[in-house]
Each structure stands twice: as C-alpha cells, then as structure tokens.
Amino acid sequence: MNMHYVRRGAGKPLLLLHGIGGSWRSWQTILDDLALARDVIAVDLPGFGATPPLAGPVTIAALADAVTAFLKAHDLTGTDAVGSSLGARLVLELARRGGVLGAVVSLDPGGFWEGWEKPVFYHSVALSVKLVKALQPVMPALTGSAVGRTALFAQFSHRPWKLAPHVALDEMRTFANSPSFDELLKDLVEGAQQQGAPKGSIPGPLVIGWGRQDYVCLPHQSARALAKFPDARLYWFEHCGHFPQWDQPAEAVRLILAATSGQSFRDADIAQRAPAPAADQKKVPTAAVVAGVAALVAGGAWLLLKKRR
C-alpha cells in the first residue's frame, strides 16, 4: 500500500497514526520533539491527507490491512506505534493481531461506544464536518480567532482557544477534504466491534492514554477498553480533551518515549504537572463562547442554504 508519509529524526523507528479526518499534520505539535529521540514516521491513512482512498470498502479492518502492507513494504514490521482516536483503535487492532507492531501507545481510542453513545457520537461529528465544509471560505478568519477556535474545537480540546491557529486551520482543511470520512465514520458506528486480546497474548508494552475531559470518547469507556485489552496499562491525562498531543503535548511526548523504551515508569514522572491556575480555565468569557458557537451554526446554515439555492 502506497501511503504518503513524513519521516524525521534518527534512531529506533516510531510510527504515528492519526485520527479520522486528520493527517500526519495532526501530530505537528509533538512531531519534532519525538524526532529528537526517535526515527518518526507519520503517515496519511488511505483517504486522508495526501494518500488516495482504498479501492474497496473503507473499514477498520481494511485500514489495518493497509497499514500492515505499508510496514512490510518499508521493512518496518515490529516497529513501535502510537495512534490517536481512529489511529488509536488501529494500533489496538494491530497489536491484537500479533507480529505487526512492537510497543503500542493508544491515545483516546474510538470504538468503545455503546447504546446512546453511538448516535450521539455519529451525529455530532457528522454535523461538525458539514459545518466545517460549509465554512471553508471563512476558515482562516475563524481559526485565527480564539473565540472561533473555541467554537470549532470545543468537543475535541479542553482548551481550544490555546490551539495554535495554523494547527487548527490545517485540521479544518483536512477534515473538509477527506474523501473517506463519511464511509469510515459510518463503519466506526455500524461496523464490526473491536475485538479484544486475552490476557498474556500481547507480549510488548501496551499503554492506553485517556483525557479526563474527552467529549468524543468518554472517559468511562476506558473500562471497556481495558476489559478487552487486559494487558494494557491505563494512563490519565488531566486537563485534557480528545487529543493529548494538542492539550498536553510535553506530557504526551514523555508518555510515548517512556512507554516505548521498554523500561518501567511512574505516572507521576510522566505527569510532572502543577494544578492549572483558576484563571487559565476561563481565558475566553462564557458569553463569547456561546456567541461564537451561535455564529458558527448561523453561518453554516446560511452557507448551506445559499448553496442549495
């Protein structure tokens, strides 16, 4: 499988797999720091970024097969891997299959929704993508504003106003130009459930990281992930939403390097955090956030109506 990728650094290889709607740029907040210690390979999954879609159905299993083929083609079988969201589910699936990856870090994996959580996830994300596509003409202005970033990324980040404007814009551009997005989103909700791995069946280190304030993959879903992957160690990111590499980049780097080093580590050494200042929790006034969300919804509705006319 030919997949577009960027490769930086030197040392032991480390594969990075992004989430749905993302690309290798989803890792740009930590890519260079990881490359100081590792040979980092960040790919665009099929149908995202600069990689063309799969020829057949777009499913989790098909993406896992494509990643496996990519690793074999580049003599990277057995490499350590980190996944985020959709990518986090992929690295769990590849770890379950055995013989594909080395150490694995899975950050806020999707695929552990149940009951009402499935339609809420599906419709919230599907609506977000429709709005993002409709708002592309004004996206640079929106992502350049703290209020705009807060409205756009409130579901995905604990402190969305602190995201760098170029990071936010790159993500919104990729979301709007991902031909496999809709089909893969449907497979995440309606497709085969993630299978687990019996205790003792995964020989390499396996760490699942989860943001305490994740509103995409809710924190209580971590119990289901651990039930299916009892060999995994769970790590909590405080003051963190769905993407630790955005909300807690330095901590994410420490966890990834420690978990893939083969050495034991303490959670306290990874966290190295002080309590967040109360003032930092409300950099953008609540009224401004509400107004920003209302403006996004109204703007999206207006653009959609204009397009239909």
PDB file of C-alpha atoms in Angstrom:
ATOM      1  CA  MET A   1       0.000   0.000   0.000  1.00  0.00           C
ATOM      2  CA  ASN A   2       1.443   3.361  -1.061  1.00  0.00           C
ATOM      3  CA  MET A   3       0.792   5.870   1.698  1.00  0.00           C
ATOM      4  CA  HIS A   4       2.091   9.401   1.927  1.00  0.00           C
ATOM      5  CA  TYR A   5       4.264   9.968   4.979  1.00  0.00           C
ATOM      6  CA  VAL A   6       6.837  12.276   6.509  1.00  0.00           C
ATOM      7  CA  ARG A   7       9.926  10.938   8.239  1.00  0.00           C
ATOM      8  CA  ARG A   8      12.068  12.877  10.682  1.00  0.00           C
ATOM      9  CA  GLY A   9      14.762  12.157  13.236  1.00  0.00           C
ATOM     10  CA  ALA A  10      17.032   9.191  13.783  1.00  0.00           C
ATOM     11  CA  GLY A  11      17.148   6.140  15.983  1.00  0.00           C
ATOM     12  CA  LYS A  12      14.592   3.431  16.605  1.00  0.00           C
ATOM     13  CA  PRO A  13      11.553   3.803  14.275  1.00  0.00           C
ATOM     14  CA  LEU A  14       8.253   5.076  15.670  1.00  0.00           C
ATOM     15  CA  LEU A  15       5.032   5.013  13.631  1.00  0.00           C
ATOM     16  CA  LEU A  16       2.299   7.658  14.163  1.00  0.00           C
ATOM     17  CA  LEU A  17      -1.326   7.043  13.051  1.00  0.00           C
ATOM     18  CA  HIS A  18      -3.754   9.998  13.081  1.00  0.00           C
ATOM     19  CA  GLY A  19      -7.491  10.129  13.753  1.00  0.00           C
ATOM     20  CA  ILE A  20     -10.463  10.318  11.389  1.00  0.00           C
ATOM     21  CA  GLY A  21     -10.365  13.445   9.261  1.00  0.00           C
ATOM     22  CA  GLY A  22      -6.760  14.128  10.202  1.00  0.00           C
ATOM     23  CA  SER A  23      -3.401  13.673   8.539  1.00  0.00           C
ATOM     24  CA  TRP A  24       0.243  13.498   9.553  1.00  0.00           C
ATOM     25  CA  ARG A  25      -0.137  17.178  10.479  1.00  0.00           C
ATOM     26  CA  SER A  26      -2.332  16.169  13.417  1.00  0.00           C
ATOM     27  CA  TRP A  27       0.973  15.284  15.120  1.00  0.00           C
ATOM     28  CA  GLN A  28       2.818  18.520  14.346  1.00  0.00           C
ATOM     29  CA  THR A  29       2.562  19.701  17.968  1.00  0.00           C
ATOM     30  CA  ILE A  30       4.865  16.854  19.103  1.00  0.00           C
ATOM     31  CA  LEU A  31       6.500  15.524  15.929  1.00  0.00           C
ATOM     32  CA  ASP A  32       9.755  17.459  16.210  1.00  0.00           C
ATOM     33  CA  ASP A  33      10.144  16.679  19.921  1.00  0.00           C
ATOM     34  CA  LEU A  34       9.690  12.955  19.266  1.00  0.00           C
ATOM     35  CA  ALA A  35      12.182  13.188  16.396  1.00  0.00           C
ATOM     36  CA  LEU A  36      14.872  14.316  18.835  1.00  0.00           C
ATOM     37  CA  ALA A  37      14.900  10.753  20.187  1.00  0.00           C
ATOM     38  CA  ARG A  38      13.340   8.553  17.505  1.00  0.00           C
ATOM     39  CA  ASP A  39      13.079   7.974  13.747  1.00  0.00           C
ATOM     40  CA  VAL A  40       9.471   9.140  13.410  1.00  0.00           C
ATOM     41  CA  ILE A  41       7.236   8.059  10.518  1.00  0.00           C
ATOM     42  CA  ALA A  42       3.898   9.908  10.422  1.00  0.00           C
ATOM     43  CA  VAL A  43       1.573   8.617   7.705  1.00  0.00           C
ATOM     44  CA  ASP A  44      -1.562   9.832   5.969  1.00  0.00           C
ATOM     45  CA  LEU A  45      -4.028   6.941   6.204  1.00  0.00           C
ATOM     46  CA  PRO A  46      -5.863   5.955   2.983  1.00  0.00           C
ATOM     47  CA  GLY A  47      -8.469   8.531   2.047  1.00  0.00           C
ATOM     48  CA  PHE A  48      -6.930  11.240   4.221  1.00  0.00           C
ATOM     49  CA  GLY A  49      -4.256  13.851   3.691  1.00  0.00           C
ATOM     50  CA  ALA A  50      -2.249  13.117   0.544  1.00  0.00           C
ATOM     51  CA  THR A  51      -2.978   9.363   0.419  1.00  0.00           C
ATOM     52  CA  PRO A  52      -5.653   8.210  -2.070  1.00  0.00           C
ATOM     53  CA  PRO A  53      -8.646   6.190  -0.826  1.00  0.00           C
ATOM     54  CA  LEU A  54      -8.772   2.415  -0.720  1.00  0.00           C
ATOM     55  CA  ALA A  55     -10.067   0.690  -3.832  1.00  0.00           C
ATOM     56  CA  GLY A  56     -12.671  -1.287  -1.867  1.00  0.00           C
ATOM     57  CA  PRO A  57     -14.830  -0.743   1.221  1.00  0.00           C
ATOM     58  CA  VAL A  58     -13.433   1.604   3.865  1.00  0.00           C
ATOM     59  CA  THR A  59     -13.418  -0.260   7.166  1.00  0.00           C
ATOM     60  CA  ILE A  60     -11.224  -0.521  10.236  1.00  0.00           C
ATOM     61  CA  ALA A  61     -10.101  -3.977   9.123  1.00  0.00           C
ATOM     62  CA  ALA A  62      -9.205  -2.695   5.641  1.00  0.00           C
ATOM     63  CA  LEU A  63      -7.184   0.195   7.100  1.00  0.00           C
ATOM     64  CA  ALA A  64      -5.368  -2.224   9.409  1.00  0.00           C
ATOM     65  CA  ASP A  65      -4.507  -4.377   6.382  1.00  0.00           C
ATOM     66  CA  ALA A  66      -3.233  -1.282   4.546  1.00  0.00           C
ATOM     67  CA  VAL A  67      -1.007  -0.254   7.458  1.00  0.00           C
ATOM     68  CA  THR A  68       0.343  -3.797   7.697  1.00  0.00           C
ATOM     69  CA  ALA A  69       1.183  -3.760   3.984  1.00  0.00           C
ATOM     70  CA  PHE A  70       2.893  -0.376   4.369  1.00  0.00           C
ATOM     71  CA  LEU A  71       5.041  -1.670   7.240  1.00  0.00           C
ATOM     72  CA  LYS A  72       6.069  -4.740   5.277  1.00  0.00           C
ATOM     73  CA  ALA A  73       6.909  -2.683   2.189  1.00  0.00           C
ATOM     74  CA  HIS A  74       9.173  -0.369   4.215  1.00  0.00           C
ATOM     75  CA  ASP A  75      10.741  -3.126   6.345  1.00  0.00           C
ATOM     76  CA  LEU A  76       9.109  -1.696   9.469  1.00  0.00           C
ATOM     77  CA  THR A  77       7.252  -4.747  10.755  1.00  0.00           C
ATOM     78  CA  GLY A  78       7.563  -4.880  14.535  1.00  0.00           C
ATOM     79  CA  THR A  79       8.059  -1.131  14.934  1.00  0.00           C
ATOM     80  CA  ASP A  80       6.669   0.771  17.906  1.00  0.00           C
ATOM     81  CA  ALA A  81       3.485   2.702  17.164  1.00  0.00           C
ATOM     82  CA  VAL A  82       1.321   5.482  18.537  1.00  0.00           C
ATOM     83  CA  GLY A  83      -2.264   6.076  17.471  1.00  0.00           C
ATOM     84  CA  SER A  84      -4.749   8.860  18.152  1.00  0.00           C
ATOM     85  CA  SER A  85      -8.550   8.355  18.145  1.00  0.00           C
ATOM     86  CA  LEU A  86      -9.194   6.267  14.991  1.00  0.00           C
ATOM     87  CA  GLY A  87      -5.442   5.630  14.825  1.00  0.00           C
ATOM     88  CA  ALA A  88      -5.561   4.543  18.456  1.00  0.00           C
ATOM     89  CA  ARG A  89      -8.135   1.912  17.574  1.00  0.00           C
ATOM     90  CA  LEU A  90      -5.987   0.820  14.645  1.00  0.00           C
ATOM     91  CA  VAL A  91      -2.898   0.253  16.800  1.00  0.00           C
ATOM     92  CA  LEU A  92      -5.017  -1.796  19.225  1.00  0.00           C
ATOM     93  CA  GLU A  93      -6.288  -3.911  16.328  1.00  0.00           C
ATOM     94  CA  LEU A  94      -2.750  -4.411  15.005  1.00  0.00           C
ATOM     95  CA  ALA A  95      -1.482  -5.293  18.485  1.00  0.00           C
ATOM     96  CA  ARG A  96      -4.311  -7.834  18.797  1.00  0.00           C
ATOM     97  CA  ARG A  97      -3.325  -9.462  15.502  1.00  0.00           C
ATOM     98  CA  GLY A  98       0.210 -10.033  16.741  1.00  0.00           C
ATOM     99  CA  GLY A  99       3.550  -9.820  14.965  1.00  0.00           C
ATOM    100  CA  VAL A 100       2.831  -6.447  13.353  1.00  0.00           C
ATOM    101  CA  LEU A 101       3.875  -3.883  15.976  1.00  0.00           C
ATOM    102  CA  GLY A 102       6.270  -3.591  18.890  1.00  0.00           C
ATOM    103  CA  ALA A 103       5.334  -1.343  21.816  1.00  0.00           C
ATOM    104  CA  VAL A 104       1.977   0.405  21.422  1.00  0.00           C
ATOM    105  CA  VAL A 105       0.552   3.664  22.779  1.00  0.00           C
ATOM    106  CA  SER A 106      -3.157   4.177  22.112  1.00  0.00           C
ATOM    107  CA  LEU A 107      -4.406   7.732  22.821  1.00  0.00           C
ATOM    108  CA  ASP A 108      -8.175   8.047  23.396  1.00  0.00           C
ATOM    109  CA  PRO A 109      -9.173   5.137  21.149  1.00  0.00           C
ATOM    110  CA  GLY A 110     -12.512   5.112  19.357  1.00  0.00           C
ATOM    111  CA  GLY A 111     -14.669   2.020  19.033  1.00  0.00           C
ATOM    112  CA  PHE A 112     -15.827   1.526  22.615  1.00  0.00           C
ATOM    113  CA  TRP A 113     -19.166   3.315  22.375  1.00  0.00           C
ATOM    114  CA  GLU A 114     -22.360   1.565  23.488  1.00  0.00           C
ATOM    115  CA  GLY A 115     -26.076   2.338  23.348  1.00  0.00           C
ATOM    116  CA  TRP A 116     -26.933   6.046  23.152  1.00  0.00           C
ATOM    117  CA  GLU A 117     -23.249   6.940  22.830  1.00  0.00           C
ATOM    118  CA  LYS A 118     -23.143   5.713  19.221  1.00  0.00           C
ATOM    119  CA  PRO A 119     -25.781   8.036  17.708  1.00  0.00           C
ATOM    120  CA  VAL A 120     -24.537  10.967  19.784  1.00  0.00           C
ATOM    121  CA  PHE A 121     -21.001  10.441  18.513  1.00  0.00           C
ATOM    122  CA  TYR A 122     -22.099   9.894  14.926  1.00  0.00           C
ATOM    123  CA  HIS A 123     -24.470  12.834  14.578  1.00  0.00           C
ATOM    124  CA  SER A 124     -22.294  15.308  16.489  1.00  0.00           C
ATOM    125  CA  VAL A 125     -19.251  14.542  14.353  1.00  0.00           C
ATOM    126  CA  ALA A 126     -21.238  14.313  11.094  1.00  0.00           C
ATOM    127  CA  LEU A 127     -22.825  17.720  11.749  1.00  0.00           C
ATOM    128  CA  SER A 128     -19.448  19.195  12.654  1.00  0.00           C
ATOM    129  CA  VAL A 129     -17.968  18.052   9.346  1.00  0.00           C
ATOM    130  CA  LYS A 130     -20.875  19.513   7.345  1.00  0.00           C
ATOM    131  CA  LEU A 131     -20.381  22.857   9.075  1.00  0.00           C
ATOM    132  CA  VAL A 132     -16.622  22.712   8.540  1.00  0.00           C
ATOM    133  CA  LYS A 133     -17.122  22.120   4.813  1.00  0.00           C
ATOM    134  CA  ALA A 134     -19.632  24.950   4.552  1.00  0.00           C
ATOM    135  CA  LEU A 135     -17.391  27.342   6.472  1.00  0.00           C
ATOM    136  CA  GLN A 136     -14.231  26.759   4.436  1.00  0.00           C
ATOM    137  CA  PRO A 137     -14.364  30.213   2.785  1.00  0.00           C
ATOM    138  CA  VAL A 138     -14.062  31.900   6.193  1.00  0.00           C
ATOM    139  CA  MET A 139     -11.992  29.214   7.948  1.00  0.00           C
ATOM    140  CA  PRO A 140      -8.723  31.239   8.105  1.00  0.00           C
ATOM    141  CA  ALA A 141     -10.537  34.002   9.975  1.00  0.00           C
ATOM    142  CA  LEU A 142     -12.284  31.542  12.309  1.00  0.00           C
ATOM    143  CA  THR A 143      -9.161  29.591  13.203  1.00  0.00           C
ATOM    144  CA  GLY A 144      -7.273  32.856  13.643  1.00  0.00           C
ATOM    145  CA  SER A 145      -9.663  33.868  16.413  1.00  0.00           C
ATOM    146  CA  ALA A 146      -9.626  32.475  19.955  1.00  0.00           C
ATOM    147  CA  VAL A 147     -13.431  32.506  20.003  1.00  0.00           C
ATOM    148  CA  GLY A 148     -13.546  30.807  16.596  1.00  0.00           C
ATOM    149  CA  ARG A 149     -11.158  28.047  17.690  1.00  0.00           C
ATOM    150  CA  THR A 150     -13.181  27.561  20.866  1.00  0.00           C
ATOM    151  CA  ALA A 151     -16.387  27.110  18.893  1.00  0.00           C
ATOM    152  CA  LEU A 152     -14.782  24.797  16.321  1.00  0.00           C
ATOM    153  CA  PHE A 153     -12.874  22.567  18.732  1.00  0.00           C
ATOM    154  CA  ALA A 154     -14.978  22.626  21.914  1.00  0.00           C
ATOM    155  CA  GLN A 155     -15.778  18.910  21.527  1.00  0.00           C
ATOM    156  CA  PHE A 156     -12.159  17.947  20.886  1.00  0.00           C
ATOM    157  CA  SER A 157      -9.961  20.093  23.116  1.00  0.00           C
ATOM    158  CA  HIS A 158     -10.084  21.072  26.788  1.00  0.00           C
ATOM    159  CA  ARG A 159      -8.585  24.482  25.993  1.00  0.00           C
ATOM    160  CA  PRO A 160      -9.377  25.008  22.307  1.00  0.00           C
ATOM    161  CA  TRP A 161      -8.597  28.735  22.397  1.00  0.00           C
ATOM    162  CA  LYS A 162      -4.960  27.843  23.143  1.00  0.00           C
ATOM    163  CA  LEU A 163      -4.505  25.817  19.944  1.00  0.00           C
ATOM    164  CA  ALA A 164      -2.076  27.423  17.500  1.00  0.00           C
ATOM    165  CA  PRO A 165      -4.043  28.973  14.602  1.00  0.00           C
ATOM    166  CA  HIS A 166      -2.023  27.083  11.957  1.00  0.00           C
ATOM    167  CA  VAL A 167      -2.651  23.754  13.715  1.00  0.00           C
ATOM    168  CA  ALA A 168      -6.386  24.477  13.846  1.00  0.00           C
ATOM    169  CA  LEU A 169      -6.503  25.560  10.195  1.00  0.00           C
ATOM    170  CA  ASP A 170      -4.565  22.506   8.980  1.00  0.00           C
ATOM    171  CA  GLU A 171      -7.004  20.219  10.793  1.00  0.00           C
ATOM    172  CA  MET A 172     -10.072  22.002   9.423  1.00  0.00           C
ATOM    173  CA  ARG A 173      -8.673  21.890   5.884  1.00  0.00           C
ATOM    174  CA  THR A 174      -8.029  18.146   6.121  1.00  0.00           C
ATOM    175  CA  PHE A 175     -11.467  17.477   7.643  1.00  0.00           C
ATOM    176  CA  ALA A 176     -13.113  19.170   4.690  1.00  0.00           C
ATOM    177  CA  ASN A 177     -11.047  17.287   2.093  1.00  0.00           C
ATOM    178  CA  SER A 178     -11.138  13.663   3.266  1.00  0.00           C
ATOM    179  CA  PRO A 179     -12.939  11.502   0.677  1.00  0.00           C
ATOM    180  CA  SER A 180     -13.120   8.504   3.031  1.00  0.00           C
ATOM    181  CA  PHE A 181     -14.511  10.403   6.013  1.00  0.00           C
ATOM    182  CA  ASP A 182     -18.226   9.619   5.687  1.00  0.00           C
ATOM    183  CA  GLU A 183     -17.790   5.923   4.930  1.00  0.00           C
ATOM    184  CA  LEU A 184     -15.306   5.410   7.747  1.00  0.00           C
ATOM    185  CA  LEU A 185     -17.439   7.341  10.252  1.00  0.00           C
ATOM    186  CA  LYS A 186     -20.339   5.025   9.442  1.00  0.00           C
ATOM    187  CA  ASP A 187     -18.125   1.954   9.863  1.00  0.00           C
ATOM    188  CA  LEU A 188     -16.954   3.202  13.277  1.00  0.00           C
ATOM    189  CA  VAL A 189     -20.559   3.220  14.481  1.00  0.00           C
ATOM    190  CA  GLU A 190     -22.246   0.452  12.487  1.00  0.00           C
ATOM    191  CA  GLY A 191     -19.313  -1.804  11.593  1.00  0.00           C
ATOM    192  CA  ALA A 192     -17.774  -4.717  13.431  1.00  0.00           C
ATOM    193  CA  GLN A 193     -16.996  -4.136  17.101  1.00  0.00           C
ATOM    194  CA  GLN A 194     -13.397  -4.028  18.194  1.00  0.00           C
ATOM    195  CA  GLN A 195     -12.237  -7.490  19.228  1.00  0.00           C
ATOM    196  CA  GLY A 196     -10.093  -7.877  22.300  1.00  0.00           C
ATOM    197  CA  ALA A 197      -6.959  -9.815  23.156  1.00  0.00           C
ATOM    198  CA  PRO A 198      -6.833 -12.355  26.014  1.00  0.00           C
ATOM    199  CA  LYS A 199      -4.566 -11.574  28.939  1.00  0.00           C
ATOM    200  CA  GLY A 200      -0.987 -12.543  28.223  1.00  0.00           C
ATOM    201  CA  SER A 201      -1.435 -12.560  24.449  1.00  0.00           C
ATOM    202  CA  ILE A 202       0.271  -9.196  23.784  1.00  0.00           C
ATOM    203  CA  PRO A 203       3.978  -9.517  24.568  1.00  0.00           C
ATOM    204  CA  GLY A 204       5.037  -5.897  24.000  1.00  0.00           C
ATOM    205  CA  PRO A 205       4.232  -2.887  26.184  1.00  0.00           C
ATOM    206  CA  LEU A 206       0.700  -1.583  25.671  1.00  0.00           C
ATOM    207  CA  VAL A 207      -0.397   1.754  27.154  1.00  0.00           C
ATOM    208  CA  ILE A 208      -3.803   3.368  26.694  1.00  0.00           C
ATOM    209  CA  GLY A 209      -3.846   7.102  27.396  1.00  0.00           C
ATOM    210  CA  TRP A 210      -7.106   8.953  28.020  1.00  0.00           C
ATOM    211  CA  GLY A 211      -8.016  12.608  28.525  1.00  0.00           C
ATOM    212  CA  ARG A 212     -10.140  13.273  31.596  1.00  0.00           C
ATOM    213  CA  GLN A 213     -12.176  15.836  29.636  1.00  0.00           C
ATOM    214  CA  ASP A 214     -12.638  13.803  26.430  1.00  0.00           C
ATOM    215  CA  TYR A 215     -16.099  14.558  24.970  1.00  0.00           C
ATOM    216  CA  VAL A 216     -15.636  12.332  21.914  1.00  0.00           C
ATOM    217  CA  CYS A 217     -14.559   9.069  23.537  1.00  0.00           C
ATOM    218  CA  LEU A 218     -15.970   9.478  27.024  1.00  0.00           C
ATOM    219  CA  PRO A 219     -13.603   8.630  29.903  1.00  0.00           C
ATOM    220  CA  HIS A 220     -15.811   5.845  31.282  1.00  0.00           C
ATOM    221  CA  GLN A 221     -15.279   3.970  28.003  1.00  0.00           C
ATOM    222  CA  SER A 222     -11.734   3.283  29.181  1.00  0.00           C
ATOM    223  CA  ALA A 223     -13.115   0.497  31.392  1.00  0.00           C
ATOM    224  CA  ARG A 224     -14.453  -1.266  28.278  1.00  0.00           C
ATOM    225  CA  ALA A 225     -11.105  -0.862  26.526  1.00  0.00           C
ATOM    226  CA  LEU A 226      -9.266  -2.394  29.477  1.00  0.00           C
ATOM    227  CA  ALA A 227     -11.774  -5.242  29.681  1.00  0.00           C
ATOM    228  CA  LYS A 228     -10.964  -6.145  26.066  1.00  0.00           C
ATOM    229  CA  PHE A 229      -7.226  -5.489  26.443  1.00  0.00           C
ATOM    230  CA  PRO A 230      -6.339  -6.623  29.978  1.00  0.00           C
ATOM    231  CA  ASP A 231      -2.603  -6.454  29.186  1.00  0.00           C
ATOM    232  CA  ALA A 232      -2.892  -2.683  28.786  1.00  0.00           C
ATOM    233  CA  ARG A 233      -1.813  -0.065  31.295  1.00  0.00           C
ATOM    234  CA  LEU A 234      -4.116   2.970  31.568  1.00  0.00           C
ATOM    235  CA  TYR A 235      -2.703   6.483  31.853  1.00  0.00           C
ATOM    236  CA  TRP A 236      -4.859   9.536  32.584  1.00  0.00           C
ATOM    237  CA  PHE A 237      -4.137  12.973  31.127  1.00  0.00           C
ATOM    238  CA  GLU A 238      -5.535  15.666  33.402  1.00  0.00           C
ATOM    239  CA  HIS A 239      -6.927  18.931  31.942  1.00  0.00           C
ATOM    240  CA  CYS A 240      -7.053  17.188  28.570  1.00  0.00           C
ATOM    241  CA  GLY A 241      -9.608  16.533  25.865  1.00  0.00           C
ATOM    242  CA  HIS A 242      -9.612  14.060  22.980  1.00  0.00           C
ATOM    243  CA  PHE A 243      -6.133  14.883  21.702  1.00  0.00           C
ATOM    244  CA  PRO A 244      -3.354  14.765  24.326  1.00  0.00           C
ATOM    245  CA  GLN A 245      -0.842  15.826  21.663  1.00  0.00           C
ATOM    246  CA  TRP A 246      -2.731  19.138  21.486  1.00  0.00           C
ATOM    247  CA  ASP A 247      -3.755  19.768  25.097  1.00  0.00           C
ATOM    248  CA  GLN A 248      -0.762  18.217  26.887  1.00  0.00           C
ATOM    249  CA  PRO A 249       1.998  17.935  24.253  1.00  0.00           C
ATOM    250  CA  ALA A 250       5.013  17.724  26.587  1.00  0.00           C
ATOM    251  CA  GLU A 251       3.281  15.108  28.725  1.00  0.00           C
ATOM    252  CA  ALA A 252       2.292  13.129  25.633  1.00  0.00           C
ATOM    253  CA  VAL A 253       5.909  13.083  24.457  1.00  0.00           C
ATOM    254  CA  ARG A 254       7.102  11.856  27.855  1.00  0.00           C
ATOM    255  CA  LEU A 255       4.485   9.085  27.897  1.00  0.00           C
ATOM    256  CA  ILE A 256       5.256   7.931  24.347  1.00  0.00           C
ATOM    257  CA  LEU A 257       9.018   7.839  24.870  1.00  0.00           C
ATOM    258  CA  ALA A 258       8.703   6.113  28.250  1.00  0.00           C
ATOM    259  CA  ALA A 259       6.135   3.554  27.111  1.00  0.00           C
ATOM    260  CA  THR A 260       8.131   2.596  24.012  1.00  0.00           C
ATOM    261  CA  SER A 261      11.502   2.484  25.796  1.00  0.00           C
ATOM    262  CA  GLY A 262      10.878  -0.932  27.298  1.00  0.00           C
ATOM    263  CA  GLN A 263      11.634   0.446  30.769  1.00  0.00           C
ATOM    264  CA  SER A 264       9.229   0.784  33.702  1.00  0.00           C
ATOM    265  CA  PHE A 265       7.980   4.277  34.525  1.00  0.00           C
ATOM    266  CA  ARG A 266       5.840   6.042  37.108  1.00  0.00           C
ATOM    267  CA  ASP A 267       2.777   8.045  36.152  1.00  0.00           C
ATOM    268  CA  ALA A 268       3.923  10.883  38.412  1.00  0.00           C
ATOM    269  CA  ASP A 269       7.150  11.198  36.441  1.00  0.00           C
ATOM    270  CA  ILE A 270       5.195  11.458  33.198  1.00  0.00           C
ATOM    271  CA  ALA A 271       2.700  13.989  34.540  1.00  0.00           C
ATOM    272  CA  GLN A 272       5.131  16.491  36.084  1.00  0.00           C
ATOM    273  CA  ARG A 273       2.206  18.867  36.394  1.00  0.00           C
ATOM    274  CA  ALA A 274       1.158  21.606  38.725  1.00  0.00           C
ATOM    275  CA  PRO A 275      -2.548  22.377  39.287  1.00  0.00           C
ATOM    276  CA  ALA A 276      -3.919  24.511  36.467  1.00  0.00           C
ATOM    277  CA  PRO A 277      -4.471  28.135  37.574  1.00  0.00           C
ATOM    278  CA  ALA A 278      -8.119  29.016  38.017  1.00  0.00           C
ATOM    279  CA  ALA A 279      -7.728  31.959  35.644  1.00  0.00           C
ATOM    280  CA  ASP A 280      -6.480  29.649  32.904  1.00  0.00           C
ATOM    281  CA  GLN A 281      -9.751  27.739  32.921  1.00  0.00           C
ATOM    282  CA  LYS A 282     -11.680  30.749  31.595  1.00  0.00           C
ATOM    283  CA  LYS A 283      -9.470  32.681  29.220  1.00  0.00           C
ATOM    284  CA  VAL A 284     -12.451  33.228  26.915  1.00  0.00           C
ATOM    285  CA  PRO A 285     -15.661  34.514  28.597  1.00  0.00           C
ATOM    286  CA  THR A 286     -18.605  32.137  28.527  1.00  0.00           C
ATOM    287  CA  ALA A 287     -20.750  34.671  26.701  1.00  0.00           C
ATOM    288  CA  ALA A 288     -18.129  34.941  23.976  1.00  0.00           C
ATOM    289  CA  VAL A 289     -18.012  31.168  23.570  1.00  0.00           C
ATOM    290  CA  VAL A 290     -21.800  30.944  23.300  1.00  0.00           C
ATOM    291  CA  ALA A 291     -21.819  33.787  20.799  1.00  0.00           C
ATOM    292  CA  GLY A 292     -19.072  32.094  18.796  1.00  0.00           C
ATOM    293  CA  VAL A 293     -20.933  28.786  18.642  1.00  0.00           C
ATOM    294  CA  ALA A 294     -24.149  30.571  17.649  1.00  0.00           C
ATOM    295  CA  ALA A 295     -22.298  32.471  14.931  1.00  0.00           C
ATOM    296  CA  LEU A 296     -20.792  29.249  13.562  1.00  0.00           C
ATOM    297  CA  VAL A 297     -24.145  27.495  13.437  1.00  0.00           C
ATOM    298  CA  ALA A 298     -25.848  30.505  11.848  1.00  0.00           C
ATOM    299  CA  GLY A 299     -23.023  30.958   9.360  1.00  0.00           C
ATOM    300  CA  GLY A 300     -23.051  27.284   8.430  1.00  0.00           C
ATOM    301  CA  ALA A 301     -26.824  27.298   7.970  1.00  0.00           C
ATOM    302  CA  TRP A 302     -26.618  30.415   5.803  1.00  0.00           C
ATOM    303  CA  LEU A 303     -23.892  28.947   3.598  1.00  0.00           C
ATOM    304  CA  LEU A 304     -25.715  25.642   3.214  1.00  0.00           C
ATOM    305  CA  LEU A 305     -28.944  27.456   2.313  1.00  0.00           C
ATOM    306  CA  LYS A 306     -27.060  29.642  -0.177  1.00  0.00           C
ATOM    307  CA  LYS A 307     -25.511  26.564  -1.799  1.00  0.00           C
ATOM    308  CA  ARG A 308     -28.911  24.883  -2.183  1.00  0.00           C
ATOM    309  CA  ARG A 309     -30.371  27.990  -3.782  1.00  0.00           C
TER     310      ARG A 309
END
